[in-house]
Coordinates of C-alpha atoms in Angstrom, one line a residue:
M1471 CA 12.6 -131.8 33.5
T1472 CA 10.2 -130.0 31.7
K1473 CA 11.8 -128.8 28.5
R1474 CA 11.5 -125.1 28.0
N1475 CA 11.4 -123.4 24.6
E1476 CA 14.7 -121.7 24.5
Q1477 CA 14.8 -118.3 22.9
P1478 CA 18.0 -116.8 21.6
A1479 CA 19.3 -114.4 24.2
P1480 CA 19.4 -110.8 23.1
S1481 CA 22.8 -109.5 22.5
H1482 CA 24.0 -106.9 24.9
G1483 CA 27.2 -104.8 24.9
K1484 CA 30.2 -106.5 23.6
H1485 CA 28.5 -109.9 23.1
A1486 CA 26.7 -108.5 20.1
A1487 CA 30.0 -108.4 18.3
H1488 CA 30.5 -112.3 18.5
A1489 CA 27.2 -113.3 17.0
K1490 CA 27.7 -115.7 14.2
K1491 CA 26.5 -114.9 10.8
A1492 CA 26.0 -116.9 7.8
P1493 CA 28.5 -116.5 5.0
N1494 CA 27.6 -113.6 2.7
E1495 CA 24.8 -112.6 4.9
P1496 CA 24.3 -108.9 4.9
P1497 CA 24.8 -107.2 8.2
R1498 CA 21.7 -106.6 10.4
V1499 CA 20.4 -103.2 10.9
A1500 CA 19.9 -102.0 14.4
P1501 CA 16.5 -100.7 15.4
S1502 CA 16.2 -97.0 14.6
H1503 CA 14.0 -96.2 17.6
G1504 CA 11.8 -94.0 15.4
K1505 CA 14.6 -92.2 13.5
T1506 CA 15.5 -93.3 10.0
Q1507 CA 19.0 -94.8 9.8
A1508 CA 21.0 -94.8 6.6
I1509 CA 21.6 -98.3 5.2
P1510 CA 25.3 -98.8 4.4
P1511 CA 26.0 -100.0 1.0
V1512 CA 26.8 -103.7 0.4
V1513 CA 30.5 -104.2 -0.3
P1514 CA 32.6 -107.4 -0.8
A1515 CA 33.9 -109.0 2.2
G1516 CA 37.2 -107.6 3.3
M1517 CA 36.7 -104.3 1.5
K1518 CA 35.9 -100.9 3.0
A1519 CA 33.2 -98.8 1.5
S1520 CA 35.9 -96.8 -0.1
G1521 CA 37.3 -99.9 -1.9
V1522 CA 40.3 -100.3 0.4
P1523 CA 40.7 -103.9 1.8
A1524 CA 39.5 -104.0 5.3
P1525 CA 41.6 -105.8 8.1
H1526 CA 40.4 -109.2 9.1
N1527 CA 39.6 -110.3 12.5
G1528 CA 40.9 -113.7 12.3
N1529 CA 37.6 -115.3 11.3
G1530 CA 37.8 -113.9 7.8
F1531 CA 35.5 -111.1 8.4
A1532 CA 36.3 -107.4 8.7
P1533 CA 35.1 -105.8 11.9
E1534 CA 31.8 -103.9 11.5
I1535 CA 32.2 -100.1 11.5
S1536 CA 29.1 -97.9 11.8
D1537 CA 29.1 -94.1 10.9
A1538 CA 25.6 -93.4 12.3
P1539 CA 25.4 -90.5 14.8
T1540 CA 25.1 -91.2 18.5
L1541 CA 21.5 -91.3 19.7
G1542 CA 20.4 -88.0 21.5
S1543 CA 23.1 -85.6 20.1
K1544 CA 20.7 -83.2 18.3
P1545 CA 18.2 -82.6 21.1
R1546 CA 21.0 -81.7 23.4
A1547 CA 22.2 -78.9 21.0
A1548 CA 18.7 -77.5 20.6
R1549 CA 18.4 -77.4 24.4
I1550 CA 21.6 -75.5 24.6
A1551 CA 20.6 -73.0 21.9
G1552 CA 17.3 -72.4 23.6
I1553 CA 19.0 -71.7 26.9
V1554 CA 21.4 -69.2 25.3
L1555 CA 18.5 -67.4 23.5
G1556 CA 16.6 -67.2 26.8
V1557 CA 19.5 -65.7 28.6
V1558 CA 20.0 -63.1 25.9
F1559 CA 16.3 -62.2 25.8
G1560 CA 16.3 -61.9 29.5
V1561 CA 19.3 -59.6 29.5
L1562 CA 17.7 -57.4 26.8
L1563 CA 14.5 -57.3 28.6
V1564 CA 16.2 -56.2 31.8
V1565 CA 18.2 -53.5 29.8
Y1566 CA 15.0 -52.3 28.1
L1567 CA 13.1 -52.0 31.4
V1568 CA 16.1 -50.2 33.0
G1569 CA 16.0 -47.8 30.0
V1570 CA 12.3 -47.3 30.5
A1571 CA 12.8 -46.5 34.2
V1572 CA 15.7 -44.2 33.4
F1573 CA 14.0 -42.1 30.7
S1574 CA 10.7 -41.9 32.6
G1575 CA 12.5 -39.5 34.8
H1576 CA 15.3 -38.1 32.7
F1577 CA 15.6 -36.3 29.4
W1578 CA 16.9 -38.0 26.3
P1579 CA 20.5 -37.9 25.3
K1580 CA 21.2 -35.2 22.7
A1581 CA 18.4 -33.2 24.2
T1582 CA 18.6 -29.4 24.1
I1583 CA 16.4 -26.5 25.0
G1584 CA 17.4 -23.1 23.6
S1585 CA 21.2 -23.0 23.9
S1586 CA 21.3 -25.4 27.0
D1587 CA 22.2 -29.1 26.9
I1588 CA 19.7 -31.0 29.1
S1589 CA 20.8 -34.5 28.2
F1590 CA 20.0 -37.1 31.0
Q1591 CA 18.8 -34.3 33.3
T1592 CA 15.8 -34.6 35.6
P1593 CA 12.8 -32.3 35.4
D1594 CA 13.9 -30.5 38.5
E1595 CA 17.3 -30.0 37.1
V1596 CA 16.0 -28.6 33.8
A1597 CA 13.5 -26.3 35.7
S1598 CA 16.5 -25.0 37.7
V1599 CA 18.5 -24.4 34.6
L1600 CA 15.6 -22.4 33.0
E1601 CA 15.1 -20.3 36.2
Q1602 CA 18.8 -19.5 36.3
G1603 CA 18.9 -18.7 32.6
I1604 CA 16.0 -16.2 32.9
N1605 CA 17.9 -14.1 35.4
K1606 CA 20.8 -13.7 33.0
Y1607 CA 18.7 -13.2 29.9
S1608 CA 19.0 -10.2 27.6
L1609 CA 18.1 -9.7 24.0
R1610 CA 20.0 -7.5 21.6
V1611 CA 18.0 -6.2 18.6
H1612 CA 20.2 -4.7 15.9
G1613 CA 20.5 -4.2 12.1
D1614 CA 19.2 -1.6 9.6
G1615 CA 20.6 1.2 11.8
L1616 CA 18.9 0.0 15.0
D1617 CA 20.8 -1.3 18.0
V1618 CA 19.0 -1.8 21.3
T1619 CA 19.4 -4.3 24.1
L1620 CA 16.6 -5.4 26.3
S1621 CA 17.2 -7.1 29.7
A1622 CA 14.8 -9.7 31.1
D1623 CA 13.4 -7.0 33.5
E1624 CA 12.9 -4.5 30.7
A1625 CA 11.3 -7.1 28.5
G1626 CA 9.1 -8.3 31.4
V1627 CA 10.0 -11.9 30.5
R1628 CA 8.0 -14.5 32.3
F1629 CA 7.4 -18.3 32.0
N1630 CA 6.3 -21.3 34.1
A1631 CA 9.4 -23.6 34.2
E1632 CA 7.6 -26.5 35.9
Q1633 CA 4.7 -26.4 33.4
I1634 CA 7.2 -26.3 30.5
V1635 CA 9.0 -29.4 31.8
S1636 CA 5.8 -31.1 32.4
D1637 CA 4.6 -30.4 28.9
M1638 CA 7.9 -31.7 27.4
F1639 CA 7.5 -35.0 29.4
A1640 CA 3.9 -35.4 28.4
Q1641 CA 5.0 -35.5 24.8
A1642 CA 7.8 -38.0 25.3
N1643 CA 7.4 -41.8 25.1
E1644 CA 9.9 -43.6 27.3
W1645 CA 8.9 -47.0 26.0
A1646 CA 10.4 -46.0 22.6
W1647 CA 13.8 -45.2 24.1
P1648 CA 15.8 -47.7 22.0
V1649 CA 14.9 -45.5 19.0
E1650 CA 14.8 -42.1 20.6
V1651 CA 18.3 -42.3 22.1
F1652 CA 19.8 -42.1 18.7
R1653 CA 17.8 -39.0 17.6
E1654 CA 18.4 -35.3 18.4
H1655 CA 15.8 -33.7 20.6
D1656 CA 15.4 -29.9 20.4
E1657 CA 12.8 -29.0 23.0
T1658 CA 13.1 -25.3 22.2
E1659 CA 9.5 -25.1 20.9
S1660 CA 8.3 -26.1 24.3
L1661 CA 10.0 -23.1 25.8
V1662 CA 7.2 -20.5 25.6
A1663 CA 8.1 -17.4 27.5
T1664 CA 6.0 -14.3 27.6
L1665 CA 6.9 -10.6 27.7
D1666 CA 5.4 -7.3 28.6
K1667 CA 4.5 -6.2 25.1
S1668 CA 3.5 -2.6 26.1
G1669 CA 6.8 -2.0 27.9
V1670 CA 8.9 -3.5 25.1
A1671 CA 6.9 -1.7 22.4
D1672 CA 7.5 1.6 24.1
K1673 CA 11.2 1.2 24.2
L1674 CA 11.4 -0.2 20.7
H1675 CA 9.2 2.5 19.3
Q1676 CA 11.4 5.2 20.8
A1677 CA 14.5 3.6 19.3
I1678 CA 12.9 2.9 15.9
D1679 CA 11.3 6.3 15.6
A1680 CA 14.7 7.9 16.2
V1681 CA 16.2 5.8 13.3
N1682 CA 13.2 6.4 11.0
E1683 CA 13.7 10.1 11.2
N1684 CA 16.4 9.8 8.6
T1685 CA 14.8 7.0 6.5
E1686 CA 12.4 6.9 3.6
A1687 CA 9.0 5.3 3.8
P1688 CA 8.0 2.8 1.1
V1689 CA 5.6 3.9 -1.6
N1690 CA 3.0 1.7 -3.1
A1691 CA 2.6 1.3 -6.8
T1692 CA -0.1 3.7 -8.0
V1693 CA -1.7 5.3 -10.9
A1694 CA -0.9 9.0 -11.7
F1695 CA -1.7 11.4 -14.4
D1696 CA 1.1 12.2 -16.8
E1697 CA 0.7 15.8 -17.8
D1698 CA 3.0 15.6 -20.8
A1699 CA 1.4 12.4 -22.2
K1700 CA -2.1 13.6 -21.0
M1701 CA -2.9 10.1 -19.8
F1702 CA -2.8 8.0 -16.7
K1703 CA 0.2 5.7 -16.2
I1704 CA 1.4 3.2 -13.6
V1705 CA 3.9 4.5 -11.2
K1706 CA 6.1 1.7 -9.8
E1707 CA 6.4 1.0 -6.2
K1708 CA 9.4 2.2 -4.2
Y1709 CA 11.2 0.3 -1.5
G1710 CA 12.0 2.5 1.5
T1711 CA 14.5 2.2 4.4
Q1712 CA 12.0 2.7 7.1
I1713 CA 11.9 0.1 9.9
N1714 CA 8.6 -1.6 10.4
T1715 CA 7.9 -1.7 14.2
D1716 CA 5.3 -4.4 13.9
V1717 CA 7.8 -6.8 12.2
V1718 CA 10.5 -6.1 14.8
M1719 CA 8.0 -6.8 17.6
Q1720 CA 7.1 -10.1 16.1
D1721 CA 10.7 -11.1 15.8
V1722 CA 11.3 -10.0 19.4
E1723 CA 8.3 -12.0 20.6
R1724 CA 9.6 -15.1 18.9
A1725 CA 13.1 -14.6 20.2
V1726 CA 11.9 -14.1 23.8
A1727 CA 9.6 -17.1 23.6
T1728 CA 12.7 -19.3 23.1
L1729 CA 15.1 -17.1 25.1
E1730 CA 17.3 -16.4 22.0
S1731 CA 19.9 -13.7 22.8
E1732 CA 19.9 -11.9 19.5
V1733 CA 17.6 -10.6 16.8
V1734 CA 19.4 -9.5 13.6
L1735 CA 17.2 -7.3 11.4
D1736 CA 17.4 -7.6 7.6
E1737 CA 15.4 -6.4 4.7
R1738 CA 12.4 -8.2 5.9
A1739 CA 12.2 -5.8 8.9
L1740 CA 11.9 -2.8 6.5
S1741 CA 8.5 -1.4 5.7
Q1742 CA 7.5 -3.0 2.4
P1743 CA 5.2 -1.7 -0.3
T1744 CA 1.8 -3.4 -0.2
I1745 CA 0.7 -2.8 -3.8
F1746 CA 3.0 -3.6 -6.7
S1747 CA 2.9 -2.4 -10.3
D1748 CA 1.8 -5.8 -11.6
D1749 CA -1.2 -5.9 -9.3
Q1750 CA -4.3 -6.4 -11.4
R1751 CA -6.0 -3.7 -9.3
V1752 CA -3.4 -1.2 -10.5
I1753 CA -3.8 -2.3 -14.1
D1754 CA -7.6 -2.0 -14.0
A1755 CA -7.5 1.4 -12.3
T1756 CA -5.2 2.7 -15.0
S1757 CA -7.7 1.6 -17.7
Q1758 CA -10.7 3.0 -15.9
A1759 CA -9.0 6.3 -15.2
N1760 CA -8.1 6.7 -18.9
S1761 CA -11.7 6.0 -19.9
M1762 CA -12.8 9.0 -17.9
I1763 CA -10.6 11.7 -19.6
L1764 CA -11.9 11.3 -23.2
A1765 CA -13.9 14.6 -23.3
N1766 CA -12.3 17.2 -25.5
V1767 CA -14.2 20.5 -25.8
Q1768 CA -13.3 24.0 -27.0
L1769 CA -15.0 26.5 -24.7
M1770 CA -16.0 29.6 -26.6
M1771 CA -16.4 33.3 -25.7
A1772 CA -17.7 35.7 -28.4
G1773 CA -16.9 33.1 -31.1
K1774 CA -13.3 32.6 -30.0
S1775 CA -11.8 29.6 -28.2
A1776 CA -11.2 30.8 -24.7
L1777 CA -10.0 27.5 -23.1
V1778 CA -9.9 23.8 -23.7
F1779 CA -11.6 21.3 -21.5
D1780 CA -9.7 18.0 -22.1
A1781 CA -7.6 15.4 -20.4
S1782 CA -5.2 18.1 -19.1
V1783 CA -8.1 19.5 -17.1
I1784 CA -9.9 16.3 -16.2
G1785 CA -6.9 14.2 -15.3
P1786 CA -6.1 16.1 -12.1
C1787 CA -9.7 15.8 -11.1
I1788 CA -9.6 12.0 -11.1
S1789 CA -8.8 10.4 -7.8
I1790 CA -7.1 7.1 -7.3
G1791 CA -7.8 5.6 -3.9
E1792 CA -5.3 3.6 -1.8
D1793 CA -7.4 0.6 -2.7
C1794 CA -7.0 1.5 -6.4
S1795 CA -10.6 2.7 -6.6
V1796 CA -11.2 5.4 -9.3
S1797 CA -13.6 8.3 -8.9
L1798 CA -14.3 11.8 -10.0
N1799 CA -13.0 14.3 -7.4
E1800 CA -15.7 16.8 -7.3
D1801 CA -13.8 19.1 -5.0
A1802 CA -11.0 19.3 -7.5
L1803 CA -13.4 19.9 -10.4
G1804 CA -15.1 22.6 -8.3
A1805 CA -11.7 24.2 -7.7
W1806 CA -11.1 24.2 -11.4
A1807 CA -14.5 25.9 -12.0
D1808 CA -13.6 28.5 -9.3
E1809 CA -10.3 29.3 -11.1
V1810 CA -12.0 29.6 -14.5
A1811 CA -14.8 31.8 -13.1
S1812 CA -12.2 34.1 -11.4
A1813 CA -9.8 34.3 -14.4
Y1814 CA -12.4 34.6 -17.2
T1815 CA -14.8 36.9 -15.4
T1816 CA -13.8 40.4 -16.6
V1817 CA -16.3 42.5 -14.8
G1818 CA -14.3 44.9 -12.7
S1819 CA -11.0 43.5 -13.8
T1820 CA -8.1 45.4 -15.2
R1821 CA -8.1 45.4 -19.0
S1822 CA -5.5 46.9 -21.2
Y1823 CA -6.2 48.2 -24.7
T1824 CA -5.0 50.5 -27.5
R1825 CA -7.3 53.2 -28.6
A1826 CA -7.9 53.9 -32.3
D1827 CA -5.5 56.8 -32.2
G1828 CA -2.7 54.5 -30.9
A1829 CA -2.9 55.6 -27.3
Q1830 CA -2.6 52.8 -24.7
F1831 CA -4.6 52.5 -21.5
S1832 CA -5.4 50.2 -18.7
V1833 CA -8.7 50.5 -17.0
S1834 CA -10.2 48.8 -13.9
G1835 CA -13.7 48.6 -12.4
G1836 CA -17.1 49.0 -14.0
S1837 CA -20.1 46.8 -14.5
Y1838 CA -19.5 45.7 -18.1
G1839 CA -17.7 42.4 -19.1
W1840 CA -17.9 38.7 -18.9
K1841 CA -19.3 37.0 -15.8
V1842 CA -18.7 33.2 -15.7
D1843 CA -21.5 31.2 -14.0
R1844 CA -19.4 29.0 -11.8
D1845 CA -22.2 26.6 -10.8
A1846 CA -23.4 26.1 -14.4
L1847 CA -19.8 25.5 -15.5
F1848 CA -19.3 22.8 -12.8
D1849 CA -22.5 21.0 -13.8
W1850 CA -21.6 21.2 -17.5
A1851 CA -18.1 19.8 -16.8
K1852 CA -19.5 16.8 -14.9
A1853 CA -21.9 16.1 -17.8
A1854 CA -19.2 16.5 -20.4
I1855 CA -17.0 13.9 -18.6
E1856 CA -19.8 11.5 -18.3
A1857 CA -20.7 11.8 -22.0
D1858 CA -17.1 11.9 -23.4
Q1859 CA -18.2 15.2 -25.1
T1860 CA -16.1 16.6 -27.9
G1861 CA -16.4 19.7 -30.2
E1862 CA -17.3 23.2 -29.1
A1863 CA -19.5 24.7 -26.4
D1864 CA -20.0 28.2 -25.0
L1865 CA -18.4 28.9 -21.7
P1866 CA -21.4 29.1 -19.3
C1867 CA -21.8 32.8 -18.3
S1868 CA -24.5 34.8 -16.5
Q1869 CA -23.3 38.0 -18.4
T1870 CA -21.5 38.3 -21.7
A1871 CA -19.4 40.9 -23.4
N1872 CA -18.9 41.8 -27.0
A1873 CA -15.4 40.5 -27.5
W1874 CA -12.8 38.2 -26.1
N1875 CA -9.1 39.0 -26.3
G1876 CA -7.8 36.8 -23.5
V1877 CA -7.6 37.4 -19.8
G1878 CA -6.8 41.0 -19.2
G1879 CA -7.5 42.0 -22.8
R1880 CA -10.1 44.3 -24.3
D1881 CA -13.6 42.7 -24.1
W1882 CA -15.6 45.4 -25.9
G1883 CA -16.0 45.9 -29.6
A1884 CA -15.0 48.8 -31.9
R1885 CA -18.1 50.8 -31.0
Y1886 CA -17.9 52.5 -27.6
I1887 CA -17.8 55.9 -25.8
D1888 CA -14.3 56.8 -24.6
I1889 CA -14.2 59.2 -21.7
D1890 CA -10.6 60.5 -21.2
L1891 CA -10.5 62.1 -17.8
S1892 CA -7.0 63.2 -18.2
A1893 CA -7.7 65.0 -21.4
Q1894 CA -11.2 66.1 -20.3
H1895 CA -12.4 64.9 -23.7
A1896 CA -15.0 62.2 -24.8
C1897 CA -15.6 60.6 -28.2
L1898 CA -17.8 57.9 -29.7
F1899 CA -16.3 55.3 -32.0
D1900 CA -18.5 53.4 -34.5
E1901 CA -18.3 49.8 -35.5
N1902 CA -15.4 50.6 -37.8
G1903 CA -13.4 52.4 -35.1
E1904 CA -14.1 55.8 -36.6
V1905 CA -14.9 58.8 -34.4
I1906 CA -18.5 59.9 -35.1
W1907 CA -18.9 62.2 -32.1
E1908 CA -16.6 64.0 -29.7
S1909 CA -16.6 66.8 -27.2
D1910 CA -14.7 68.5 -24.4
I1911 CA -16.2 67.7 -20.9
V1912 CA -16.1 68.8 -17.3
S1913 CA -15.9 65.7 -15.0
G1914 CA -16.2 65.3 -11.2
K1915 CA -14.3 67.3 -8.7
P1916 CA -11.1 65.7 -7.4
R1917 CA -11.5 66.8 -3.8
G1918 CA -13.6 68.4 -1.1
G1919 CA -17.2 69.3 -0.7
S1920 CA -20.0 67.2 -2.1
G1921 CA -18.3 66.6 -5.3
S1922 CA -16.4 63.4 -6.2
L1923 CA -14.3 62.1 -9.1
T1924 CA -16.0 60.5 -12.0
P1925 CA -15.6 56.8 -11.5
T1926 CA -13.4 54.8 -13.8
G1927 CA -14.1 51.5 -15.4
V1928 CA -16.0 49.9 -18.2
Y1929 CA -19.8 50.4 -18.2
V1930 CA -22.8 50.5 -20.6
I1931 CA -25.4 53.2 -21.3
N1932 CA -28.3 52.2 -19.1
S1933 CA -30.9 54.6 -20.4
N1934 CA -31.4 57.2 -23.1
S1935 CA -34.9 58.3 -22.7
G1936 CA -34.3 62.0 -22.7
G1937 CA -34.6 64.5 -19.8
S1938 CA -34.4 64.0 -16.1
T1939 CA -34.0 65.9 -12.9
L1940 CA -30.7 65.7 -11.0
E1941 CA -30.9 65.8 -7.3
G1942 CA -28.1 66.1 -4.7
T1943 CA -26.4 68.2 -2.0
N1944 CA -24.3 71.3 -2.7
D1945 CA -21.0 72.1 -1.0
D1946 CA -22.7 74.4 1.5
G1947 CA -25.1 71.6 2.5
S1948 CA -28.1 72.9 0.6
K1949 CA -30.1 70.6 -1.6
Y1950 CA -30.4 71.0 -5.3
K1951 CA -32.7 69.8 -8.0
T1952 CA -31.5 70.5 -11.5
P1953 CA -33.4 69.5 -14.6
V1954 CA -31.4 68.3 -17.7
T1955 CA -32.7 67.6 -21.2
Y1956 CA -30.4 64.7 -22.2
W1957 CA -29.7 62.1 -19.5
M1958 CA -27.5 59.1 -20.5
P1959 CA -26.6 57.3 -17.2
F1960 CA -23.9 54.6 -17.2
V1961 CA -23.3 54.0 -13.4
G1962 CA -26.7 52.8 -12.4
N1963 CA -29.0 55.9 -12.6
L1964 CA -26.5 58.0 -10.5
I1965 CA -23.7 58.9 -12.8
G1966 CA -24.0 59.7 -16.5
L1967 CA -23.4 62.0 -19.4
H1968 CA -25.8 65.0 -19.6
D1969 CA -26.1 68.6 -20.8
A1970 CA -24.8 71.3 -18.4
S1971 CA -26.1 74.7 -19.5
W1972 CA -24.6 76.3 -16.4
Q1973 CA -21.1 75.6 -17.5
Y1974 CA -19.8 78.5 -19.7
A1975 CA -16.7 76.5 -20.8
F1976 CA -15.5 72.9 -21.0
G1977 CA -12.2 71.0 -21.0
G1978 CA -8.9 72.1 -19.6
T1979 CA -8.6 72.0 -15.8
R1980 CA -12.0 73.4 -15.0
Y1981 CA -13.0 70.1 -13.2
R1982 CA -10.3 70.8 -10.6
D1983 CA -10.5 74.6 -10.6
G1984 CA -13.9 74.6 -8.9
A1985 CA -16.2 73.9 -11.8
G1986 CA -16.1 70.1 -11.4
S1987 CA -19.4 68.2 -11.1
H1988 CA -20.7 65.8 -8.5
G1989 CA -19.3 62.9 -10.6
C1990 CA -21.3 63.2 -13.8
V1991 CA -19.8 64.1 -17.2
N1992 CA -21.0 67.6 -18.2
L1993 CA -21.5 68.3 -21.9
P1994 CA -22.4 71.3 -23.9
T1995 CA -26.1 71.2 -24.6
S1996 CA -25.5 70.8 -28.4
K1997 CA -23.0 68.0 -27.9
A1998 CA -25.3 66.2 -25.5
A1999 CA -28.1 66.4 -28.0
E2000 CA -25.9 64.9 -30.7
L2001 CA -24.8 62.1 -28.5
H2002 CA -28.4 61.4 -27.4
G2003 CA -29.2 60.9 -31.1
L2004 CA -26.3 58.6 -31.8
C2005 CA -25.9 56.4 -28.7
S2006 CA -28.1 53.4 -27.7
V2007 CA -28.7 51.5 -24.5
G2008 CA -26.0 49.0 -24.1
D2009 CA -23.3 51.0 -25.8
V2010 CA -20.0 50.6 -23.9
V2011 CA -18.6 53.5 -21.9
V2012 CA -14.9 53.4 -21.0
S2013 CA -13.9 55.9 -18.4
H2014 CA -10.2 56.3 -17.7
W2015 CA -7.4 58.6 -16.9

C-alpha cells in the first residue's frame, strides 16, 4: 500500500476538547477571523483566573473556559438599530408630508383675522366668514364729547375676500409647518377694507362740528408785544379741546381696514398746537422783533414835545407771521400816521383858551393852526425805524402855528386880535398879552337878506396894504361897490376888518337891529386907521361868540 502522509485531522465540535496537550503547555488560541481576541492570562494549573482552584476533569486539568463574545453579535445589533431608525424616519417623513398637505389648504392653528379665529379653516371658509362679518359690521367712534356709530352701509365698507385670502396664503410657507404650528398668526394686517371717505367724512364732520361749537381751538406759541414792558415776548402755546377731524378720519380708516368695531378718541384726537414756545423760530422772531423797536424820538411842535415815537408806537406796527416771519406792517404804521395827522392837526378844530382878562372861550373853524403832513410823517417813521433814530425831531407839518398846548389847546401866541361877537368888541393883544388897541364893532347880520353872520374861528391877517373896494349885493337885490380906506381881510379876501364911515354908531345890538354888515367887522374910521398901523400880515385873528 502506498503510504500516505498522514496529517492531523482538524478538531471539530466536541472532539476539540479531547486533544492532548503537553504538560504546562499554554492553551492554544483560536483563530480570530480578522477580529482581535483578548489573550487570557496564564494561571497555574487548577486555578481560575480569579485565584480560586478550578475543578479537575479527571486528567488533572481544569476544563477550558473562554469569556470571548460570540462571533457575529455586534453586527446583528447594528442592523436592528438601523432598522428602527429607518422606521422612525419613515414615520416622521410621512407625518411631515401629511402636514405639508394639510397646511397647503388650511390656515395655521392659532390663526386669527380681526376678532375671528380661523385656525385650520380652508380659504373658502375664511372668505365666507369675512363676507358674513361685513354684513354685521358697525363702527362706534366715541370720546372727547363725540359719540357716533357708523354701519357698514353708512361707511361704504368694501373689500375683496378672495383676494385677501389669496394674499395671506401667498405669504405662508407650508413646508415650515413644524415651526409655524407653535406660533401665533395674526393675519389682521392682510385684512384691508376700504370705505367711502366722502360719505364718512360728511357724517363725521357734522357730528364733530356740533361738538366743536363748545370747544376751544389750540393756539400756537407766538411772539407778541407787551405794552407794559415795551418789548416783544414769547406767548406760550395753548392746548385746546377742539376735535381734529383729520385725525379722527385716519383712526376710522385704520379701524375699518381691519374691521375693528370701536375707535376710542383720546388727547391725540384733539387739535394740537403746531408751534411751541421752545421752537427756535419763535426765539429768533422775538430777537428780530425787539431789534426793530429801538427808535426813540421826541416829536416837537413849537419847541415843545408833542408826542413820543418809541417802542410803544412801533411795537404794534411789527407783524409776526404764522411762520414766525417778522416784518414792518406798513398798513399799521400808516394808520398811526393817520391818527397823528387827525389829532395833531388843529386847523378848523375846537380849541379852548383863557383870554388875558380871565374870560374862557372855545372856538372852532378857521384857517389857522397846525396841519400835519401825513405822508411825510409816514416816510419819516419808516426811516427812523430803519436807522434806530433817537433824540428830537420836528413833527412833519405842511403848516405850522405859533404855539402848542396839547390837542384842543390854544395854538397861537400872546399876540393876536380878539373879536368878541357877543360883546361886539375887538382888541389887539401884544406879545406880552397887553391890550394895545380896542374898539367897538358892528359885525354881520344874524338873519335875512344878503347879510350873514361873521364867521367864527381862528384866522390870520392876509393883507394890510390899505384901501380897497367892497363889492356885493344889497338886501333889495341891487349891487353895491363901496370903497374903504383900511382893508384888513382874514377870511380869504372876502371877510375882514375895515373902516365903515356909513355907521353912525358901533357896539351894542346894532348888528342885529338892521345895521349889521354882510359879514365883515365894521370899525370906526379912526380905529381902523390905528389897527392898520399896528397889525401885520400873519397876525392871528380869533373870532368867537
